[in-house]
Amino acid sequence: MAKQLRVQVWNPAGKHRVVSTKPMPGTRWIGLLTAAGCRVEVCTENKTILSVEDIRSLIGTQCDGVIGQLTEDWGEELFAALRKAGGHAFSNMAVGYNNVDVDAATRNGISVGNTPGVLTETTAELAAALTLAAARRVVEADDFMRAGKYEGWIPTLFVGNLLKGQTVGVVGAGRIGAAYARMMIEGFKMNLIYYDLYQSTRLENYVTAYGEFLKSRREVPVTWKRATTVEEVLGEADVVSLHPVLDKTTYHLINKERLALMKKEAILVNASRGPVIDEAALVEHLKENPMFRVGLDVFEDEPHMKPGLEKLPNAVVVPHIASASKWTREGMATLAALNVAAKIKGYPVWHDSNNVEPFLDENSTPPLACPSIVNSKALGLRIGGKPESKL
């Protein structure tokens, strides 16, 4: 039997019991849930990742909804437990949900919420930061200074890569990939090559327009190219940033053979999902090619790194912080809470999950709708919600 986990309770007399498996940034999300008549229980146990058994104990015998995290394994066992406890609402505090068995949730009549629309710029900025840190060897130089090794300026000290005028490759030109591309193109006048199953007309038009602007100023225009294969991107780009979804087709998308196609001094960035890269193969490639650099926010066996990665000076590694800006994390908490609160109240699903801004304005009450439910169609949930309808 699992031990009782520590929780902090808001609105003890609330009609609907909602559990959050982790404390989340900000307080607005708590206020929205309590205003909807919910008793909010936040797990404060000093444990980074809760087990299935832990979460079952939190659900207990009566629970209307749960806000979970992407580090948790939400499958048949947990959704069956939530249904048995009378619950019918769950939300991941993440835009991705590869930790969630959506079919199992649907079988148990439970909605699965996610938090799109607030991570785009923040994640793209972190990918850009990793690019710069790798290109200019910032972490190596920082370590060098802190170790007291700097004795004066040397022409060959930490020589890195110039980004201006080089080619940036983007694999997955969705919202985050396109935002990253725009940052690198406008910030460093890089040319673009991208691969995506779908044509990114908006991104192409943006690069074309920016190229025309540069020409009008008698500067060299930027260019774009849509690649027909991932291999084409890897072979041509000086920097490659990965932004695909994680599924069977993208697992180990970057493997030993594809790494070998990249330029010897290329930079590889991943702020999407860890298993997109064969991390063991990457470690060997970094060892064999000391001028090849990588910036990683995610890892194949998170929170662990493959052996040897931590020792490599040509790898910049950070602990899954792509969404870790105050505005974004508080926005994610707000959307997750509203996915649960609105479902409990019987409100419809918001008509446009790509536009969640009406839910994020702290100076007004949010619409009467669930911001984003990924299995709304399978559950037959109503689609609706208008900006003038408030919670």
Short mmCIF file of C-alpha atoms in Angstrom, two decimals:
data_model
loop_
_atom_site.label_atom_id
_atom_site.label_comp_id
_atom_site.label_asym_id
_atom_site.label_seq_id
_atom_site.Cartn_x
_atom_site.Cartn_y
_atom_site.Cartn_z
CA MET A 1 0.00 0.00 0.00
CA ALA A 2 1.41 3.39 -1.01
CA LYS A 3 2.17 5.78 1.79
CA GLN A 4 0.01 8.87 2.12
CA LEU A 5 1.63 11.72 0.22
CA ARG A 6 1.78 15.24 1.53
CA VAL A 7 -0.69 17.68 -0.03
CA GLN A 8 -1.59 21.32 0.35
CA VAL A 9 -5.30 22.13 0.18
CA TRP A 10 -7.12 25.21 -1.10
CA ASN A 11 -10.86 25.75 -0.67
CA PRO A 12 -11.43 22.70 1.57
CA ALA A 13 -15.22 22.95 1.27
CA GLY A 14 -15.18 22.95 -2.55
CA LYS A 15 -17.74 20.75 -4.26
CA HIS A 16 -15.37 19.24 -6.85
CA ARG A 17 -12.08 17.61 -5.84
CA VAL A 18 -9.17 18.36 -8.19
CA VAL A 19 -5.65 17.02 -7.67
CA SER A 20 -2.45 18.54 -9.05
CA THR A 21 0.41 16.04 -8.92
CA LYS A 22 2.95 18.88 -8.61
CA PRO A 23 3.01 22.50 -7.44
CA MET A 24 2.78 24.76 -10.49
CA PRO A 25 4.05 28.32 -11.04
CA GLY A 26 1.85 31.27 -10.14
CA THR A 27 -1.42 31.41 -8.23
CA ARG A 28 -3.95 32.32 -10.90
CA TRP A 29 -4.58 28.68 -11.75
CA ILE A 30 -5.53 27.96 -8.15
CA GLY A 31 -7.88 30.92 -8.09
CA LEU A 32 -9.61 29.80 -11.28
CA LEU A 33 -10.20 26.32 -9.89
CA THR A 34 -11.50 27.53 -6.53
CA ALA A 35 -13.75 30.06 -8.29
CA ALA A 36 -15.24 27.11 -10.19
CA GLY A 37 -16.13 25.49 -6.86
CA CYS A 38 -13.18 23.10 -6.70
CA ARG A 39 -11.30 21.82 -3.69
CA VAL A 40 -7.70 21.91 -4.90
CA GLU A 41 -5.15 19.44 -3.52
CA VAL A 42 -1.54 19.95 -4.60
CA CYS A 43 0.96 17.18 -3.94
CA THR A 44 3.96 18.68 -2.13
CA GLU A 45 5.85 15.41 -1.60
CA ASN A 46 9.60 15.87 -2.09
CA LYS A 47 9.75 13.44 -5.01
CA THR A 48 10.71 14.50 -8.52
CA ILE A 49 8.70 11.88 -10.41
CA LEU A 50 5.60 10.27 -8.94
CA SER A 51 4.95 6.59 -9.62
CA VAL A 52 1.66 5.18 -10.85
CA GLU A 53 1.07 3.89 -7.34
CA ASP A 54 1.71 7.37 -5.92
CA ILE A 55 -0.80 8.95 -8.27
CA ARG A 56 -3.41 6.29 -7.56
CA SER A 57 -3.13 7.13 -3.88
CA LEU A 58 -3.65 10.82 -4.69
CA ILE A 59 -6.75 10.05 -6.77
CA GLY A 60 -8.23 8.05 -3.92
CA THR A 61 -11.90 7.07 -3.89
CA GLN A 62 -13.38 10.39 -4.98
CA CYS A 63 -11.76 12.71 -7.50
CA ASP A 64 -13.28 14.82 -10.27
CA GLY A 65 -10.13 15.76 -12.15
CA VAL A 66 -6.33 15.66 -12.18
CA ILE A 67 -3.60 17.93 -13.52
CA GLY A 68 -0.53 15.81 -14.32
CA GLN A 69 2.99 16.24 -15.64
CA LEU A 70 4.80 14.90 -18.71
CA THR A 71 7.15 12.85 -16.50
CA GLU A 72 4.24 10.65 -15.38
CA ASP A 73 2.94 7.49 -17.02
CA TRP A 74 -0.74 8.07 -17.67
CA GLY A 75 -2.20 4.82 -19.00
CA GLU A 76 -5.07 2.40 -18.44
CA GLU A 77 -4.38 1.88 -14.74
CA LEU A 78 -4.56 5.55 -13.81
CA PHE A 79 -7.46 6.44 -16.08
CA ALA A 80 -9.46 3.47 -14.79
CA ALA A 81 -8.72 4.60 -11.23
CA LEU A 82 -9.83 8.14 -12.04
CA ARG A 83 -13.04 6.91 -13.64
CA LYS A 84 -13.75 4.66 -10.63
CA ALA A 85 -13.29 7.71 -8.38
CA GLY A 86 -15.93 9.59 -10.40
CA GLY A 87 -13.51 11.67 -12.43
CA HIS A 88 -13.80 12.62 -16.07
CA ALA A 89 -11.16 15.33 -16.61
CA PHE A 90 -7.37 15.20 -16.95
CA SER A 91 -4.87 17.69 -18.30
CA ASN A 92 -1.16 17.44 -18.95
CA MET A 93 0.74 20.59 -18.06
CA ALA A 94 2.47 20.37 -21.44
CA VAL A 95 1.70 20.80 -25.10
CA GLY A 96 3.00 17.28 -25.80
CA TYR A 97 1.27 14.18 -24.48
CA ASN A 98 3.42 11.22 -25.51
CA ASN A 99 3.31 10.20 -21.82
CA VAL A 100 -0.46 9.78 -22.08
CA ASP A 101 -2.37 6.82 -23.52
CA VAL A 102 -5.13 8.89 -25.10
CA ASP A 103 -7.03 5.78 -26.23
CA ALA A 104 -7.10 4.51 -22.63
CA ALA A 105 -8.44 7.87 -21.46
CA THR A 106 -11.12 7.80 -24.13
CA ARG A 107 -12.17 4.25 -23.20
CA ASN A 108 -12.65 5.47 -19.64
CA GLY A 109 -14.58 8.56 -20.70
CA ILE A 110 -11.90 10.99 -19.56
CA SER A 111 -10.92 14.12 -21.45
CA VAL A 112 -7.21 14.76 -22.06
CA GLY A 113 -6.18 18.39 -22.04
CA ASN A 114 -2.90 19.93 -23.14
CA THR A 115 -1.45 23.45 -23.16
CA PRO A 116 -0.65 24.69 -26.68
CA GLY A 117 -0.03 28.24 -27.77
CA VAL A 118 2.10 29.40 -24.83
CA LEU A 119 5.35 27.53 -25.48
CA THR A 120 6.14 28.65 -29.02
CA GLU A 121 8.38 31.69 -28.57
CA THR A 122 9.83 30.53 -25.25
CA THR A 123 10.93 27.17 -26.65
CA ALA A 124 12.25 28.75 -29.84
CA GLU A 125 14.27 31.23 -27.76
CA LEU A 126 15.88 28.39 -25.79
CA ALA A 127 16.77 26.60 -29.04
CA ALA A 128 18.35 29.83 -30.25
CA ALA A 129 20.23 30.17 -26.95
CA LEU A 130 21.58 26.62 -27.30
CA THR A 131 22.63 27.43 -30.85
CA LEU A 132 24.58 30.49 -29.76
CA ALA A 133 26.10 28.75 -26.74
CA ALA A 134 27.33 25.89 -28.93
CA ALA A 135 28.50 28.09 -31.81
CA ARG A 136 30.50 30.45 -29.61
CA ARG A 137 31.60 27.82 -27.05
CA VAL A 138 30.09 29.84 -24.22
CA VAL A 139 29.94 27.02 -21.66
CA GLU A 140 33.52 25.94 -22.30
CA ALA A 141 34.71 29.52 -21.93
CA ASP A 142 32.66 30.01 -18.75
CA ASP A 143 34.18 26.90 -17.18
CA PHE A 144 37.65 28.10 -18.22
CA MET A 145 37.16 31.46 -16.49
CA ARG A 146 35.72 29.96 -13.31
CA ALA A 147 38.67 27.57 -13.09
CA GLY A 148 41.06 30.56 -13.01
CA LYS A 149 42.79 29.51 -16.22
CA TYR A 150 42.54 32.82 -18.08
CA GLU A 151 45.94 34.52 -18.22
CA GLY A 152 45.34 36.92 -21.09
CA TRP A 153 43.99 37.27 -24.62
CA ILE A 154 45.13 34.57 -27.06
CA PRO A 155 44.23 34.60 -30.80
CA THR A 156 43.28 30.90 -30.82
CA LEU A 157 41.30 30.81 -27.56
CA PHE A 158 37.80 29.28 -27.93
CA VAL A 159 37.41 30.02 -31.62
CA GLY A 160 33.86 29.15 -32.62
CA ASN A 161 31.45 29.46 -35.53
CA LEU A 162 30.06 32.62 -37.14
CA LEU A 163 26.33 32.29 -37.80
CA LYS A 164 25.80 35.31 -40.05
CA GLY A 165 25.19 34.27 -43.65
CA GLN A 166 25.33 30.55 -42.89
CA THR A 167 22.50 28.07 -43.47
CA VAL A 168 20.09 27.05 -40.72
CA GLY A 169 18.26 23.77 -41.15
CA VAL A 170 14.93 23.13 -39.46
CA VAL A 171 13.41 19.67 -39.21
CA GLY A 172 9.75 20.17 -38.35
CA ALA A 173 8.51 23.63 -39.38
CA GLY A 174 5.48 23.83 -37.14
CA ARG A 175 4.89 26.71 -34.75
CA ILE A 176 8.08 26.28 -32.73
CA GLY A 177 10.30 25.33 -35.66
CA ALA A 178 9.06 28.29 -37.70
CA ALA A 179 9.54 30.70 -34.76
CA TYR A 180 13.11 29.46 -34.32
CA ALA A 181 13.76 29.86 -38.04
CA ARG A 182 12.51 33.45 -37.99
CA MET A 183 14.77 34.29 -35.04
CA MET A 184 17.86 32.91 -36.76
CA ILE A 185 17.00 34.44 -40.14
CA GLU A 186 16.19 37.92 -38.89
CA GLY A 187 18.75 37.90 -36.10
CA PHE A 188 21.70 36.53 -38.06
CA LYS A 189 20.64 36.77 -41.71
CA MET A 190 20.93 33.01 -42.10
CA ASN A 191 19.56 31.20 -45.13
CA LEU A 192 16.94 28.53 -44.49
CA ILE A 193 16.53 24.93 -45.53
CA TYR A 194 13.66 23.07 -43.92
CA TYR A 195 11.99 19.69 -43.99
CA ASP A 196 8.38 19.10 -43.07
CA LEU A 197 5.66 16.81 -44.33
CA TYR A 198 3.58 19.91 -44.97
CA GLN A 199 4.61 23.04 -46.82
CA SER A 200 5.14 26.02 -44.51
CA THR A 201 3.83 28.72 -46.83
CA ARG A 202 3.74 31.35 -44.10
CA LEU A 203 7.42 30.77 -43.27
CA GLU A 204 8.40 30.78 -46.93
CA ASN A 205 6.55 34.06 -47.49
CA TYR A 206 8.22 35.56 -44.42
CA VAL A 207 11.72 34.68 -45.66
CA THR A 208 10.92 35.96 -49.15
CA ALA A 209 9.62 39.27 -47.77
CA TYR A 210 12.63 39.66 -45.48
CA GLY A 211 14.93 38.93 -48.41
CA GLU A 212 13.24 41.68 -50.42
CA PHE A 213 13.66 44.06 -47.50
CA LEU A 214 17.38 43.31 -47.33
CA LYS A 215 17.73 43.84 -51.08
CA SER A 216 16.05 47.24 -50.75
CA ARG A 217 18.80 48.16 -48.30
CA ARG A 218 21.49 46.89 -50.68
CA GLU A 219 22.24 43.92 -48.43
CA VAL A 220 22.58 40.30 -49.44
CA PRO A 221 19.09 38.76 -49.35
CA VAL A 222 18.31 35.62 -47.36
CA THR A 223 16.94 32.59 -49.18
CA TRP A 224 14.80 29.56 -48.37
CA LYS A 225 14.54 26.01 -49.65
CA ARG A 226 12.11 23.24 -48.80
CA ALA A 227 14.02 19.95 -48.71
CA THR A 228 12.49 16.71 -49.93
CA THR A 229 14.34 14.60 -47.34
CA VAL A 230 15.83 14.97 -43.86
CA GLU A 231 19.15 13.89 -45.35
CA GLU A 232 19.13 16.94 -47.62
CA VAL A 233 18.83 19.26 -44.62
CA LEU A 234 21.59 17.47 -42.71
CA GLY A 235 23.98 17.63 -45.64
CA GLU A 236 23.51 21.32 -46.45
CA ALA A 237 22.95 23.09 -43.13
CA ASP A 238 25.56 24.58 -40.83
CA VAL A 239 23.09 24.48 -37.95
CA VAL A 240 20.28 21.93 -37.64
CA SER A 241 17.49 22.37 -35.10
CA LEU A 242 15.03 19.54 -34.48
CA HIS A 243 11.34 20.31 -33.94
CA PRO A 244 9.35 17.20 -34.96
CA VAL A 245 6.69 15.42 -32.97
CA LEU A 246 7.82 12.16 -31.38
CA ASP A 247 6.23 9.08 -32.91
CA LYS A 248 7.32 5.81 -34.51
CA THR A 249 8.57 7.64 -37.60
CA THR A 250 10.77 10.10 -35.69
CA TYR A 251 12.20 7.80 -33.02
CA HIS A 252 16.00 7.88 -33.56
CA LEU A 253 15.43 10.14 -36.54
CA ILE A 254 19.03 11.27 -36.02
CA ASN A 255 21.15 8.13 -35.91
CA LYS A 256 24.74 7.16 -36.68
CA GLU A 257 24.21 7.16 -40.43
CA ARG A 258 22.50 10.54 -40.52
CA LEU A 259 25.01 12.15 -38.18
CA ALA A 260 27.69 11.10 -40.66
CA LEU A 261 25.95 13.20 -43.33
CA MET A 262 26.39 16.43 -41.37
CA LYS A 263 29.26 18.86 -41.80
CA LYS A 264 32.27 18.28 -39.54
CA GLU A 265 31.78 21.65 -37.82
CA ALA A 266 27.98 21.61 -37.80
CA ILE A 267 25.80 22.37 -34.80
CA LEU A 268 22.87 20.14 -33.83
CA VAL A 269 20.15 21.44 -31.49
CA ASN A 270 17.31 19.49 -29.90
CA ALA A 271 14.59 21.11 -27.79
CA SER A 272 11.81 18.77 -28.93
CA ARG A 273 11.89 15.23 -27.51
CA GLY A 274 14.95 13.25 -26.45
CA PRO A 275 14.33 9.97 -28.33
CA VAL A 276 14.41 11.84 -31.65
CA ILE A 277 18.19 11.38 -31.37
CA ASP A 278 20.04 8.10 -30.89
CA GLU A 279 21.98 9.52 -27.97
CA ALA A 280 24.58 6.75 -27.78
CA ALA A 281 25.42 7.32 -31.44
CA LEU A 282 25.61 11.05 -30.78
CA VAL A 283 28.12 10.54 -27.96
CA GLU A 284 30.40 8.57 -30.28
CA HIS A 285 30.03 11.17 -33.04
CA LEU A 286 30.97 13.98 -30.66
CA LYS A 287 34.05 12.05 -29.50
CA GLU A 288 35.19 11.42 -33.06
CA ASN A 289 34.43 14.97 -34.28
CA PRO A 290 35.58 17.50 -31.66
CA MET A 291 34.53 20.49 -33.78
CA PHE A 292 30.99 19.15 -34.12
CA ARG A 293 28.80 20.68 -31.41
CA VAL A 294 25.42 19.97 -29.94
CA GLY A 295 22.91 21.80 -27.73
CA LEU A 296 20.43 19.57 -25.90
CA ASP A 297 17.44 20.43 -23.73
CA VAL A 298 15.99 16.89 -23.80
CA PHE A 299 17.44 13.40 -23.46
CA GLU A 300 16.59 9.90 -24.59
CA ASP A 301 16.38 8.41 -21.08
CA GLU A 302 15.43 11.57 -19.24
CA PRO A 303 16.41 12.56 -16.61
CA HIS A 304 19.57 10.53 -17.35
CA MET A 305 22.14 11.17 -20.06
CA LYS A 306 23.87 8.42 -21.99
CA PRO A 307 27.28 7.59 -20.49
CA GLY A 308 30.01 9.95 -21.60
CA LEU A 309 27.83 12.83 -22.73
CA GLU A 310 28.42 14.78 -19.52
CA LYS A 311 32.20 14.73 -20.10
CA LEU A 312 32.19 16.14 -23.62
CA PRO A 313 33.15 19.83 -23.95
CA ASN A 314 31.43 20.08 -27.35
CA ALA A 315 28.01 19.34 -25.81
CA VAL A 316 25.87 22.02 -24.17
CA VAL A 317 23.27 20.34 -21.96
CA VAL A 318 20.42 21.88 -19.95
CA PRO A 319 17.67 20.15 -17.91
CA HIS A 320 14.52 20.41 -20.07
CA ILE A 321 13.98 24.12 -19.51
CA ALA A 322 12.73 25.17 -22.96
CA SER A 323 9.38 26.30 -21.57
CA ALA A 324 10.86 27.76 -18.39
CA SER A 325 9.97 31.40 -18.72
CA LYS A 326 7.69 32.83 -16.03
CA TRP A 327 4.97 33.86 -18.50
CA THR A 328 4.95 30.50 -20.25
CA ARG A 329 4.97 28.25 -17.19
CA GLU A 330 2.22 30.28 -15.50
CA GLY A 331 0.26 30.20 -18.76
CA MET A 332 0.64 26.42 -18.97
CA ALA A 333 -0.66 26.08 -15.42
CA THR A 334 -3.63 28.31 -16.26
CA LEU A 335 -4.57 26.34 -19.38
CA ALA A 336 -4.22 22.98 -17.60
CA ALA A 337 -6.43 24.18 -14.75
CA LEU A 338 -9.07 25.51 -17.13
CA ASN A 339 -9.08 22.26 -19.14
CA VAL A 340 -10.13 20.50 -15.93
CA ALA A 341 -12.40 23.18 -14.44
CA ALA A 342 -14.37 23.80 -17.63
CA LYS A 343 -14.86 20.07 -18.27
CA ILE A 344 -16.14 19.57 -14.71
CA LYS A 345 -18.57 22.45 -15.24
CA GLY A 346 -19.82 20.95 -18.49
CA TYR A 347 -18.59 23.72 -20.78
CA PRO A 348 -17.71 23.06 -24.44
CA VAL A 349 -14.26 22.80 -25.97
CA TRP A 350 -12.78 26.02 -27.28
CA HIS A 351 -13.24 26.35 -31.02
CA ASP A 352 -9.60 27.26 -31.79
CA SER A 353 -6.85 25.63 -29.73
CA ASN A 354 -4.31 27.57 -31.81
CA ASN A 355 -5.58 30.79 -30.25
CA VAL A 356 -5.63 30.49 -26.48
CA GLU A 357 -4.81 34.12 -25.75
CA PRO A 358 -8.32 34.91 -24.43
CA PHE A 359 -7.61 32.48 -21.56
CA LEU A 360 -4.31 34.12 -20.63
CA ASP A 361 -5.35 37.73 -20.03
CA GLU A 362 -5.00 38.15 -16.29
CA ASN A 363 -7.12 41.30 -16.35
CA SER A 364 -10.26 39.53 -17.53
CA THR A 365 -12.12 36.33 -16.81
CA PRO A 366 -11.54 33.49 -19.28
CA PRO A 367 -14.09 32.13 -21.78
CA LEU A 368 -16.54 29.42 -20.75
CA ALA A 369 -14.68 26.62 -22.50
CA CYS A 370 -11.92 24.04 -22.20
CA PRO A 371 -8.89 25.60 -23.95
CA SER A 372 -7.65 22.38 -25.59
CA ILE A 373 -8.89 18.78 -25.38
CA VAL A 374 -7.00 16.39 -27.64
CA ASN A 375 -9.65 13.64 -27.61
CA SER A 376 -12.68 15.92 -27.85
CA LYS A 377 -13.84 14.39 -31.12
CA ALA A 378 -13.51 10.82 -29.85
CA LEU A 379 -15.52 11.71 -26.75
CA GLY A 380 -18.14 13.57 -28.78
CA LEU A 381 -17.63 16.80 -26.82
CA ARG A 382 -19.30 20.01 -27.94
CA ILE A 383 -17.15 22.59 -29.70
CA GLY A 384 -17.97 26.20 -28.94
CA GLY A 385 -16.98 29.04 -26.69
CA LYS A 386 -16.96 32.68 -27.61
CA PRO A 387 -14.76 35.47 -26.21
CA GLU A 388 -17.77 37.21 -24.66
CA SER A 389 -18.69 34.11 -22.64
CA LYS A 390 -16.80 34.19 -19.38
CA LEU A 391 -16.03 31.68 -16.65
#
